[in-house]
Coordinates of C-alpha atoms and ligand atoms in Angstrom, one line a residue:
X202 CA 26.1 22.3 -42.7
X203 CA 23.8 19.5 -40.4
X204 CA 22.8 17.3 -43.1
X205 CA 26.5 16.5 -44.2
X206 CA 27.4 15.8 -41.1
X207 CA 25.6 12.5 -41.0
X208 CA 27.6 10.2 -42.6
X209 CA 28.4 6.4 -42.9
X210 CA 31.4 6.5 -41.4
X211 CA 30.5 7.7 -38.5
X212 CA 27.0 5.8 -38.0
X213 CA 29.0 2.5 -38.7
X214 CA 31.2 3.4 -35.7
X215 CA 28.5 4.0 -33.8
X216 CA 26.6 0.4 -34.7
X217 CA 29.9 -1.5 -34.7
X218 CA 30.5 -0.4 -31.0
X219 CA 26.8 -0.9 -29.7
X220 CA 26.6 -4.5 -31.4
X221 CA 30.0 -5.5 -30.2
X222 CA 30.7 -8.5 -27.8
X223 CA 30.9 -6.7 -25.0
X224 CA 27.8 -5.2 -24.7
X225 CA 26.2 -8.2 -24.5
X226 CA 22.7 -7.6 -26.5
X227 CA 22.1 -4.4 -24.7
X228 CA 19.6 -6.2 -22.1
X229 CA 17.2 -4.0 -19.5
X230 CA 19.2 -4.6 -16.4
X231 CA 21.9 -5.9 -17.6
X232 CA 25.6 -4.3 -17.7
X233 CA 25.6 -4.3 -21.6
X234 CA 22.9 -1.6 -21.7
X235 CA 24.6 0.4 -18.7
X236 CA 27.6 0.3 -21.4
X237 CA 25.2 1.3 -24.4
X238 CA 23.5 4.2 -22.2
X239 CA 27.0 5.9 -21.0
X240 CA 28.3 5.5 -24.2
X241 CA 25.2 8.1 -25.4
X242 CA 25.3 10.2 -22.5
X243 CA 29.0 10.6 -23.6
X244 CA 27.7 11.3 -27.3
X245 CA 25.4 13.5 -25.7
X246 CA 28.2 15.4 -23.7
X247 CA 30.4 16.0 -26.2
X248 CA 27.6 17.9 -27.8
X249 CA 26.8 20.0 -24.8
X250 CA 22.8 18.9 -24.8
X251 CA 20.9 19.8 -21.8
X252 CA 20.4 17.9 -19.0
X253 CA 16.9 17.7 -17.7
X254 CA 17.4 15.7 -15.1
X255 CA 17.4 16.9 -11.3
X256 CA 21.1 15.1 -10.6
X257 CA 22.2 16.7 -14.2
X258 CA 23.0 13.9 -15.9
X259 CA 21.2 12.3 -19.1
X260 CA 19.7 9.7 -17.0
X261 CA 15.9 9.2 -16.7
X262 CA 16.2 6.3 -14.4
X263 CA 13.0 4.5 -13.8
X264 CA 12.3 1.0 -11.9
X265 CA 10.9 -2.5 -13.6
X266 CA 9.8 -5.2 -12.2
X267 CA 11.2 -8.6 -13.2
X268 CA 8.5 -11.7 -13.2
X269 CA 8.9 -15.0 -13.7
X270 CA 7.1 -18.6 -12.6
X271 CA 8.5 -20.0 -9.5
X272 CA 7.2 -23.5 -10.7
X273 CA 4.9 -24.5 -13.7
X274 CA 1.6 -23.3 -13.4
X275 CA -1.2 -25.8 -12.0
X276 CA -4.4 -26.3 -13.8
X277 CA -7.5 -28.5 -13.1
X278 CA -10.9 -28.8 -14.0
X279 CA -13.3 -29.7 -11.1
X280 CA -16.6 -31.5 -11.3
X281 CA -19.7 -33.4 -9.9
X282 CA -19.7 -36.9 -10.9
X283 CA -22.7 -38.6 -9.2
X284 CA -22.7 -37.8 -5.7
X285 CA -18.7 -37.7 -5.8
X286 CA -16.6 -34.2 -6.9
X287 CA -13.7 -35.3 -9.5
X288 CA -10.5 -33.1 -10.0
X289 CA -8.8 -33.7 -13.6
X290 CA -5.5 -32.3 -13.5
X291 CA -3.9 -31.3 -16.8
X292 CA -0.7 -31.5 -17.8
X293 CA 1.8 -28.2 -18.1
X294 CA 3.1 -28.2 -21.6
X295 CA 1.3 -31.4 -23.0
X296 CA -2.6 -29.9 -22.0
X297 CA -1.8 -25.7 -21.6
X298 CA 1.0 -23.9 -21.0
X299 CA 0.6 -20.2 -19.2
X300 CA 2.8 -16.7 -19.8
X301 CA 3.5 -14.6 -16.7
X302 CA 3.1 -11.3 -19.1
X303 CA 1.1 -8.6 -16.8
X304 CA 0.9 -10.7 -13.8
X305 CA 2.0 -8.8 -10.8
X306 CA 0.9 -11.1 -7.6
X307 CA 0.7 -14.9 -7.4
X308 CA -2.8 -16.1 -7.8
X309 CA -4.9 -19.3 -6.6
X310 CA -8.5 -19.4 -8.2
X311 CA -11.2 -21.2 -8.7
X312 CA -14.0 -20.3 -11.0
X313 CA -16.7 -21.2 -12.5
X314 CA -16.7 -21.3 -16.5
X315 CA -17.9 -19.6 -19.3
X316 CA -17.8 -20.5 -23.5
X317 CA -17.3 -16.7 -24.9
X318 CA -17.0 -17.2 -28.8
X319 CA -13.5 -16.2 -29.9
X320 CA -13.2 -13.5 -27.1
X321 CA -14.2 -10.8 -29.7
X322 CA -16.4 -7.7 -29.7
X323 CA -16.5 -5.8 -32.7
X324 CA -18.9 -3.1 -33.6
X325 CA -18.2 -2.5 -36.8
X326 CA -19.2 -6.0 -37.9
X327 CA -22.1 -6.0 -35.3
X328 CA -20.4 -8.8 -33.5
X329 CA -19.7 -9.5 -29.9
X330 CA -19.1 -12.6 -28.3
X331 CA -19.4 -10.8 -24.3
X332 CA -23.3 -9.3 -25.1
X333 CA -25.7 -12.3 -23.5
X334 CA -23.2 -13.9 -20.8
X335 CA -22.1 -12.9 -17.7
X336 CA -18.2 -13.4 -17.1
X337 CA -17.7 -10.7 -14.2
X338 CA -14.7 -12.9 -11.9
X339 CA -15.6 -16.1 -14.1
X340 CA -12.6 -18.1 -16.3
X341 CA -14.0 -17.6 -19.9
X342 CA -12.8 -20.2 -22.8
X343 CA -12.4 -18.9 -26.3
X344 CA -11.4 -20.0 -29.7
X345 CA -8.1 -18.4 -31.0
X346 CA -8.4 -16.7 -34.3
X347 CA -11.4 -15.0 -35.3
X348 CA -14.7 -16.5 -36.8
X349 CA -15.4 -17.4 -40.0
X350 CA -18.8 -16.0 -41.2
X351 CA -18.5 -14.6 -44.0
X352 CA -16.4 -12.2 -46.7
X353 CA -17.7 -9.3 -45.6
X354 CA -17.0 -10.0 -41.5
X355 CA -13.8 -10.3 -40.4
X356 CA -12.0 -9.7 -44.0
X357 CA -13.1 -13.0 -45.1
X358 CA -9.4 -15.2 -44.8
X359 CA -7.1 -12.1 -43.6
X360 CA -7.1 -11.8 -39.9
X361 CA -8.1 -8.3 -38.7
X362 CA -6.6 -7.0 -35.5
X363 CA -9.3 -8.5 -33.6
X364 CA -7.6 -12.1 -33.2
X365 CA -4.5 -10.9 -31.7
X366 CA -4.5 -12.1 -27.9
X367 CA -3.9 -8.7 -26.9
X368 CA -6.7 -7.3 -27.7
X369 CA -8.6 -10.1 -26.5
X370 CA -7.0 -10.0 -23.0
X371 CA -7.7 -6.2 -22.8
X372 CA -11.4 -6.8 -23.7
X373 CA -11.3 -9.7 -21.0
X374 CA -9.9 -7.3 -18.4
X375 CA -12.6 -4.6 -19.2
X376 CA -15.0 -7.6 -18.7
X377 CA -13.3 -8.4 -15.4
X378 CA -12.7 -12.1 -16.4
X379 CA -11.1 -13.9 -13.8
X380 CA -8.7 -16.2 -16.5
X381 CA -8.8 -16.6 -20.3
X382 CA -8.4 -19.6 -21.6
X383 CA -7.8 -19.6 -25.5
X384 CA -8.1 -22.8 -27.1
X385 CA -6.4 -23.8 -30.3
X386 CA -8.6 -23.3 -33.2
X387 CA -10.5 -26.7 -34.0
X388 CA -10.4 -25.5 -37.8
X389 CA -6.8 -25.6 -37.9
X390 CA -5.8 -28.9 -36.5
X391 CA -2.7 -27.4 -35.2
X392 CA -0.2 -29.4 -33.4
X393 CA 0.0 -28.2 -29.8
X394 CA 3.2 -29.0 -29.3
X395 CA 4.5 -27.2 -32.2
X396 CA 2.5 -23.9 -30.6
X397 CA 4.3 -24.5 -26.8
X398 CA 8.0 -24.5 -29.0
X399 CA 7.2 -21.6 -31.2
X400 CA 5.8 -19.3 -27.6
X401 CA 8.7 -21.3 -25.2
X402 CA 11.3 -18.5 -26.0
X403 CA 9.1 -15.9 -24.3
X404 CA 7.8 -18.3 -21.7
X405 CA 11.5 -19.0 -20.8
X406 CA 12.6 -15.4 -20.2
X407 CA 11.5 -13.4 -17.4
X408 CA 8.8 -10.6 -18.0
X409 CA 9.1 -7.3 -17.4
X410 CA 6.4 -4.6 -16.0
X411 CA 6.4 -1.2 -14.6
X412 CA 5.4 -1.0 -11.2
X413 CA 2.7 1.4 -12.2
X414 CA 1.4 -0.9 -14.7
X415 CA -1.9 -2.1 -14.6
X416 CA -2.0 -6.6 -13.7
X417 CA -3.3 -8.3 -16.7
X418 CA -5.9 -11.0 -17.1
X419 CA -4.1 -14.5 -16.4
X420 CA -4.1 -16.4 -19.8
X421 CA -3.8 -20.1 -20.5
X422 CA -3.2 -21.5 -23.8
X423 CA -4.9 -24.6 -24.1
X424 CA -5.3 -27.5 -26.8
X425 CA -8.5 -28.2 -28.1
X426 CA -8.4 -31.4 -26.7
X427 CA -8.1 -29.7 -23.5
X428 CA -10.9 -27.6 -24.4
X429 CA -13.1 -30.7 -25.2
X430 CA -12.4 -32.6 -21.7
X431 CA -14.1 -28.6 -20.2
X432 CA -17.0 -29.3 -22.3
X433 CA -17.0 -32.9 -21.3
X434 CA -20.9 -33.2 -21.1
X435 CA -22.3 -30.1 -22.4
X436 CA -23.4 -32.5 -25.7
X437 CA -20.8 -30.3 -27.6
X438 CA -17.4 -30.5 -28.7
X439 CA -14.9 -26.6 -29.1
X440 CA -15.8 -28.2 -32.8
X441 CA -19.6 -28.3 -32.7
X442 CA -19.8 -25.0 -30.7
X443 CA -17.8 -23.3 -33.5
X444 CA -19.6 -24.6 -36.3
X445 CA -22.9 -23.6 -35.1
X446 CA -21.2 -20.2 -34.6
X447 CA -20.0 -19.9 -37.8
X448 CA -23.4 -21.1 -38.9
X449 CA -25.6 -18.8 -37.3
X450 CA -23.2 -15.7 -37.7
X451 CA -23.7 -14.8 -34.7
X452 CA -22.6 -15.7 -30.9
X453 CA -23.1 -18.3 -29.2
X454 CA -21.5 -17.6 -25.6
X455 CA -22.9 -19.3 -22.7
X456 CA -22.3 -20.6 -19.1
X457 CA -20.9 -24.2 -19.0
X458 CA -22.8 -25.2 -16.0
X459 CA -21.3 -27.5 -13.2
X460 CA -17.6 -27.1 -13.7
X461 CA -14.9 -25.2 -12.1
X462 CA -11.6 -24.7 -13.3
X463 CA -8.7 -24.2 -10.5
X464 CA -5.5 -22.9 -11.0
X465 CA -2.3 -21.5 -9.2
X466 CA 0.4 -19.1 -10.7
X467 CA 3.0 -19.0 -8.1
X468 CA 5.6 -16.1 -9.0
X469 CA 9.5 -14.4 -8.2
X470 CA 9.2 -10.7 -8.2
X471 CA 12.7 -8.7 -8.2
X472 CA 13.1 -5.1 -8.8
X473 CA 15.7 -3.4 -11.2
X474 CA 16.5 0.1 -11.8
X475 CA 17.3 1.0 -15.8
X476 CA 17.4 4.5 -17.6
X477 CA 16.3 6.2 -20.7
X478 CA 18.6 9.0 -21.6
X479 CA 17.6 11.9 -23.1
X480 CA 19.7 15.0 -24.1
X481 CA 17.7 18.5 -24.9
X482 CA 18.8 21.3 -27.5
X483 CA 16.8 24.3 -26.6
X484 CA 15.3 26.3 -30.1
X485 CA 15.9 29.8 -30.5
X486 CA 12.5 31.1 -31.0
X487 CA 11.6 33.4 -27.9
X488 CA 7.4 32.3 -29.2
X489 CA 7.9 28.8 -30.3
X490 CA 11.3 27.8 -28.7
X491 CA 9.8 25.6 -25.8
X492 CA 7.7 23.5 -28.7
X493 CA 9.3 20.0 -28.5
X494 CA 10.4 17.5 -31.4
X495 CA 11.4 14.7 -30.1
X496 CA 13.5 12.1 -32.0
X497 CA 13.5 8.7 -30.3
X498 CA 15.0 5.3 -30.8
X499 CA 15.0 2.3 -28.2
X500 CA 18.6 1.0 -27.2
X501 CA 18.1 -1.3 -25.6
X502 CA 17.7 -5.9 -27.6
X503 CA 17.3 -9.3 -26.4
X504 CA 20.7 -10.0 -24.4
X505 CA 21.8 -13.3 -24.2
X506 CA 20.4 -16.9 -24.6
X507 CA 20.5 -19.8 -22.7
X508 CA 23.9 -21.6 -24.8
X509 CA 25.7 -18.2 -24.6
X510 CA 24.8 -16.2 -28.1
X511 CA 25.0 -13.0 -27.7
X512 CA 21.6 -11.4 -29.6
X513 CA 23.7 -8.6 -31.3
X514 CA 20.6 -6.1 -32.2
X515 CA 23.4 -4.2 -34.6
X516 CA 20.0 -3.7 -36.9
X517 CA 17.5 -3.8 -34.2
X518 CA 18.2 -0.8 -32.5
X519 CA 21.7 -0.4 -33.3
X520 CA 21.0 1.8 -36.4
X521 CA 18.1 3.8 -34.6
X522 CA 20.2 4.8 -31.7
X523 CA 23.1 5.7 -34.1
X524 CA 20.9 7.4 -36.4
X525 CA 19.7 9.3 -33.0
X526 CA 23.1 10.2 -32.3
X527 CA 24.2 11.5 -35.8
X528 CA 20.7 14.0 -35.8
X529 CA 21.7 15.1 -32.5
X530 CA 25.0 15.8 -34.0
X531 CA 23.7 17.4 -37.0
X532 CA 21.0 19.9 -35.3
X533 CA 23.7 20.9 -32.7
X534 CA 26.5 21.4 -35.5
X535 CA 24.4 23.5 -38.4
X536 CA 24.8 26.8 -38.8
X537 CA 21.4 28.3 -38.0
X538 CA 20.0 27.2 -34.1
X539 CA 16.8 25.5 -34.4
X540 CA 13.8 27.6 -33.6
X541 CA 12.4 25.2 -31.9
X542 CA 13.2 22.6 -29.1
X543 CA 14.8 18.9 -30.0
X544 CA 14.7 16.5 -27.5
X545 CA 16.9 13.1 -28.2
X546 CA 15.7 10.4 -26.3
X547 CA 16.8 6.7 -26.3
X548 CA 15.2 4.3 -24.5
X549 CA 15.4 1.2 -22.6
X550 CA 13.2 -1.3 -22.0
X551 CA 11.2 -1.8 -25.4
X552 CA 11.8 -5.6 -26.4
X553 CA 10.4 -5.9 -22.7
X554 CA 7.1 -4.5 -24.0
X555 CA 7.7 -0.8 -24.9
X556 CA 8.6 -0.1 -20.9
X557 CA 10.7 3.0 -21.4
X558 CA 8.4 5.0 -23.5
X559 CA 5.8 4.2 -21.7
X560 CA 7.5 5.0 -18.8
X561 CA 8.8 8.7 -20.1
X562 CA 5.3 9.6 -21.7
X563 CA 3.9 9.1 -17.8
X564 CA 6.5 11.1 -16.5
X565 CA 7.7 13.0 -19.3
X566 CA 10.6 15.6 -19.1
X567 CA 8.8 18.0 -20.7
X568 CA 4.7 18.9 -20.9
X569 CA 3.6 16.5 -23.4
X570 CA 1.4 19.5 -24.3
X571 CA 4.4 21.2 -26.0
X572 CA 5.6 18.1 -27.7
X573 CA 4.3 18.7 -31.2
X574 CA 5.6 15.0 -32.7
X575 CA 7.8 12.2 -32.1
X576 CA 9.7 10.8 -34.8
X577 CA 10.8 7.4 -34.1
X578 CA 13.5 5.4 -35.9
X579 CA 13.4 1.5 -35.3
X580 CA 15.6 -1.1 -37.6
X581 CA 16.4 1.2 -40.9
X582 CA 19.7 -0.8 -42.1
X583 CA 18.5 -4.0 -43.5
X584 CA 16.2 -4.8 -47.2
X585 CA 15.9 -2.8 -50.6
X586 CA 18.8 0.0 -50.5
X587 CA 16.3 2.4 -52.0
X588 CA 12.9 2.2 -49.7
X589 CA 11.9 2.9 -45.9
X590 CA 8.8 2.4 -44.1
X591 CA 6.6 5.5 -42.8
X592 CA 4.4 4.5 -40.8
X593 CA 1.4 6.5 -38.8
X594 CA 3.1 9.7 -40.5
X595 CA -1.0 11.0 -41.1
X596 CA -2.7 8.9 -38.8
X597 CA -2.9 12.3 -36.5
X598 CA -1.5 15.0 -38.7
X599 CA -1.4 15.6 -42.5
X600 CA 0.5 18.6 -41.7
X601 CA 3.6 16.0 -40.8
X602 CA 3.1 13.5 -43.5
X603 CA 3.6 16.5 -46.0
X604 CA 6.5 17.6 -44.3
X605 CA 8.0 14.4 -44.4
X606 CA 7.4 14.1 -48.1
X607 CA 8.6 17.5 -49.0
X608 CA 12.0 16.2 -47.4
X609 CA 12.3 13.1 -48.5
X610 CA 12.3 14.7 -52.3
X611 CA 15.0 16.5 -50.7
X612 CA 17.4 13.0 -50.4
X613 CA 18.5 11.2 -53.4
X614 CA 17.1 7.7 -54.4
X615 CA 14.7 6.8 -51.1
X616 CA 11.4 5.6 -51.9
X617 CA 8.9 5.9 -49.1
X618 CA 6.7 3.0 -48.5
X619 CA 3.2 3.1 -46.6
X620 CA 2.8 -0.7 -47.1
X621 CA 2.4 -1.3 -42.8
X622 CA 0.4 2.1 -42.7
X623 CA -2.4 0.9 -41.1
X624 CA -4.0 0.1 -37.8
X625 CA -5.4 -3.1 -39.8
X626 CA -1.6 -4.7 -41.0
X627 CA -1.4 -8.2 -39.7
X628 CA 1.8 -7.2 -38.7
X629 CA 0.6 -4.9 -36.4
X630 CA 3.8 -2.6 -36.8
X631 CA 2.3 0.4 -36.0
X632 CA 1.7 -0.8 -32.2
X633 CA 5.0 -2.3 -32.3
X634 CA 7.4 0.4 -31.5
X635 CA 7.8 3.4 -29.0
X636 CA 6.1 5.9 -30.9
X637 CA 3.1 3.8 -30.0
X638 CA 2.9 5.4 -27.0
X639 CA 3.3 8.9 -28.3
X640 CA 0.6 8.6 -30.2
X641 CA -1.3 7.8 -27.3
X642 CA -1.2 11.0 -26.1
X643 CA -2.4 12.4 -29.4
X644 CA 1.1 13.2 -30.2
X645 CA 1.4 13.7 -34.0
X646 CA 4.6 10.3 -35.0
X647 CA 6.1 8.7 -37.3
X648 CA 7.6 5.6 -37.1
X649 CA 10.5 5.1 -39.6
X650 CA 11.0 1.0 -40.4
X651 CA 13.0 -0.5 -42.8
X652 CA 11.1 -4.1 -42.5
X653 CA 12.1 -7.3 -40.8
X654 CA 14.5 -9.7 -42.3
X655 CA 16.5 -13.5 -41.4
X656 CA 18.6 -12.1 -38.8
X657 CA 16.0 -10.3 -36.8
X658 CA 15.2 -11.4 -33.2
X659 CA 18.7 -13.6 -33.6
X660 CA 21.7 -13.5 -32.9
X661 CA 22.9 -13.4 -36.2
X662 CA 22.0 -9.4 -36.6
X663 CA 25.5 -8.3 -37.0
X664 CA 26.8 -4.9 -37.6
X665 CA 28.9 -6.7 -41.2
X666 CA 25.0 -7.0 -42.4
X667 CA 24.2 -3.3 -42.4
X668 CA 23.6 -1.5 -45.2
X669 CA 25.2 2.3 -43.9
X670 CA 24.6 4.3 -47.2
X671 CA 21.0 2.8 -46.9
X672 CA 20.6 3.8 -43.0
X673 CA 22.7 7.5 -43.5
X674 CA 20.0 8.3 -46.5
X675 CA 17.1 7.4 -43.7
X676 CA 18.4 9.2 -41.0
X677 CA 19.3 11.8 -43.0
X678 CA 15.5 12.1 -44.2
X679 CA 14.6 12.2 -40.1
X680 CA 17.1 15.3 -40.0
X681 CA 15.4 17.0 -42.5
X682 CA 11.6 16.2 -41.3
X683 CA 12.8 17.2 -37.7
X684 CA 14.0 20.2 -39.0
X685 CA 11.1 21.2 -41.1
X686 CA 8.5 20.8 -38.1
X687 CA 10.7 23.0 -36.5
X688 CA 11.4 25.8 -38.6
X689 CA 7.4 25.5 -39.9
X690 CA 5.7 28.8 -39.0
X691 CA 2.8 26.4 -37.3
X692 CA 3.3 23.3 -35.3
X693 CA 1.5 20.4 -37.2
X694 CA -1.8 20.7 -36.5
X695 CA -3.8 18.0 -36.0
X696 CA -6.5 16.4 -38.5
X697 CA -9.3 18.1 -38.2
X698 CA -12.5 16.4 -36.6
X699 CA -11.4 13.1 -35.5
X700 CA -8.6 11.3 -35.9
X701 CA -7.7 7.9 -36.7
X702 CA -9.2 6.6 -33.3
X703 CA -6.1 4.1 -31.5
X704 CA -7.0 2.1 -29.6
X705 CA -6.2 2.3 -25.8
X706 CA -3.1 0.8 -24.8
X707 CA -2.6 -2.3 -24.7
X708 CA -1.5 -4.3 -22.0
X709 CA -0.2 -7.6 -22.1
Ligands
ZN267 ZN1 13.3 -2.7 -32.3

């Protein structure tokens, strides 16, 4: 029977092997994730999956682009002073610091300036810091965070998805702004110092984008004391402007006349090829056989530092690519066929910013049409020994959180937790792994999480750290949800009316 054939002994194989030394942290572009994807295509051999690939093999390859700063990034401010124009040049790291996430080209500009609020527009609260100014191709400054008004706007202290830079870069690029520049928050007398350490990791590293991918706004992270020498003049500090919009309630975005801010972003651009694999076990049913269940987990982690530590990702993705590999093993080995379709997909690519499933759902293997969900396993081996995280499970079908349910009664002593479900969690989980962008396609997911813990994103996530009974019951309880949806007389349907709206991708 499929179910028993999931066990610990195998799945510890599996993690001990793809954490292991010599894979090196499973980087994209790197030779320890060519290692990690041959050893699934062989996992996927041995079971005799399908090929969909034209050169028959399990590779999906696809190409990234690599970005990084060639030097730091210049930024000035430029203004009249009598009859005379003064350039103040700010300092990289002391004044602003920049990321090269989503910039594709290098860039010289030089703009005139606009105050936008906290870079927010939010209907539901009747708020929008973009709805009196115009900031087509000008650099707009904003507060981090989100305002302060009252309990009812903005959640009162608990930050809503709204202050996440993300989302405020996307609304910048629907504005067209030409740079956003986010300001510390003056409220929160934060050292900016502290703030260039805790972001230097990710400014360190090269960025990675698909060459399809659209560029992204340039942002700057200034301090507010670089945001006070801008409003040098204007009669008002980032303080004064954010007390009298907190005040009010309301916006207070304008033009900061007579000021220009300049910058260059100069950049290295290399192209790599890396793969997803994916592996395909047809159903049975002549009706409903080409209906597609796909069961996904991303391979690939974080490599290896600057002194040498190898980032071992044993948790994070080490368990959801094993537990990939013991369902595929399962559904191929039990004794009735599936009626319909499985696809098993890992991909690569996803600490760089969820590339490869981004990647697949453009080009997808298969009609996304006929993929009826996309259940996607990401760090289940670490926390309480009796609990996962669903997450998104009836976001777009209730039929698929049921089915879910009705399986996990089905597995002894595994409590399901819908603590992160919700578009709302500071955490912002449900964004944060590939079923993300599944889901964008109004593809019915769930996202199976056992929680973050002291070893994650370090190299101290070991495979000795795992807890295998805990990450067999969880993949087991995948198994039996995958199998469900695809023995069900009826695909899961979707909520009826609308559902959840997500919002569009995000790009950053
Ligand atoms: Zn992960």
């Amino acid at each position: 029977m499929g179910l028993q054939s999931i066990s610990q002994n195998d799945l510890r194989a599996h993690i001990t092997f793809l954490s292991s030394d010599p894979l090196e942290g499973r980087e994209t572009g790197e030779k320890g994730l060519q290692i990690a994807a041959e050893y699934i295509a062989s996992q996927f051999r041995r079971l005799g999956l399908t090929s969909l690939n034209p050169d028959g093999s399990y590779f999906q390859k696809y190409e990234l682009l690599k970005i990084k700063f060639k030097s730091d990034p210049q930024f000035s401010l430029i203004y009249q002073e009598g009859s005379g124009t003064v350039k103040e040049i700010f300092s990289y790291r002391e004044d602003y610091f920049s990321s090269s996430r989503g910039i594709v080209n290098g860039l010289e500009v030089k703009a005139s300036l606009v105050f936008a609020g906290y870079g927010i527009t939010a209907p539901e609260y009747e708020y929008d810091d973009y709805a009196n100014v115009d900031v087509a191709s000008k650099i707009v400054l904003i507060i981090d965070g989100e305002p302060d008004i009252s309990e009812d706007i903005f959640k009162g202290d608990e930050d809503t998805h709204y202050s996440d830079i993300r989302e405020k870069l996307k609304r910048a690029k629907e504005k067209k702004v030409a740079a956003l520049l986010v300001a510390s928050n003056p409220k929160k007398g934060e050292i900016f110092s502290d703030k260039y350490k805790r972001w230097r990791r990710w400014l360190r590293r090269e960025t990675m984008l698909l060459p399809s991918s659209e560029k992204s706004v340039p942002l700057f992270i200034i301090s507010s004391r670089t945001a006070d020498r801008i409003l040098a003049n204007t009669g008002n500090s980032l303080r004064d402007l954010q007390t009298e919009l907190e005040n009010d309630g309301k916006s207070n975005a304008q033009e900061l006349p007579d000021r220009y801010v300049h910058f260059i972003l100069e950049i290295e651009k290399t192209s790599i090829i890396t793969q997803n694999v994916a592996g395909l076990f047809p159903g049975v049913d002549p009706e409903v056989g080409h209906e597609t269940i796909v069961i996904s987990a991303h391979y690939d982690h974080l490599g290896v530092d600057d002194k040498g530590s190898i980032w071992h990702g044993a948790d994070d993705n080490g368990t959801g690519t094993s537990a990939v590999l013991e369902i595929a093993e399962a559904i191929v080995w039990n004794t009735t066929p599936p009626k319909r379709s499985f696809l098993f997909l890992a991909v690569s690519g996803e600490e760089k910013g969820l590339l490869g499933s981004k990647f697949y759902t453009t080009q997808p293997l298969l009609p996304l049409d006929n993929t009826i969900t996309d259940l996607n396993i990401d760090m289940i081996g670490r926390n309480a020994p009796d609990s996962v995280y669903i997450i998104g499970s009836n976001m777009i079908s209730e039929d698929l959180h049921e089915i879910n349910e009705y399986a996990s009664g089905k597995i002894d002593n595994l409590f399901l937790n819908y603590l992160y479900n919700s578009l709302d969690d500071p955490n912002r989980f449900y964004y944060r792994s590939d079923h993300y962008n599944f889901a964008q396609y109004g593809i019915p997911i769930i996202f199976y999480f056992a929680g973050i813990h002291k070893d994650y994103h370090k190299p101290t996530d070991t495979a000795d750290k795992i807890d295998y009974a805990k990450t067999e019951k969880i993949a087991r309880l995948v198994y039996l949800t995958g199998w469900g949806i695809s023995q069900n007389d009826v695909r899961p349907r979707k909520n009826a009316g609308e559902y959840p709206e997500i919002p569009d991708r995000i790009k950053y």
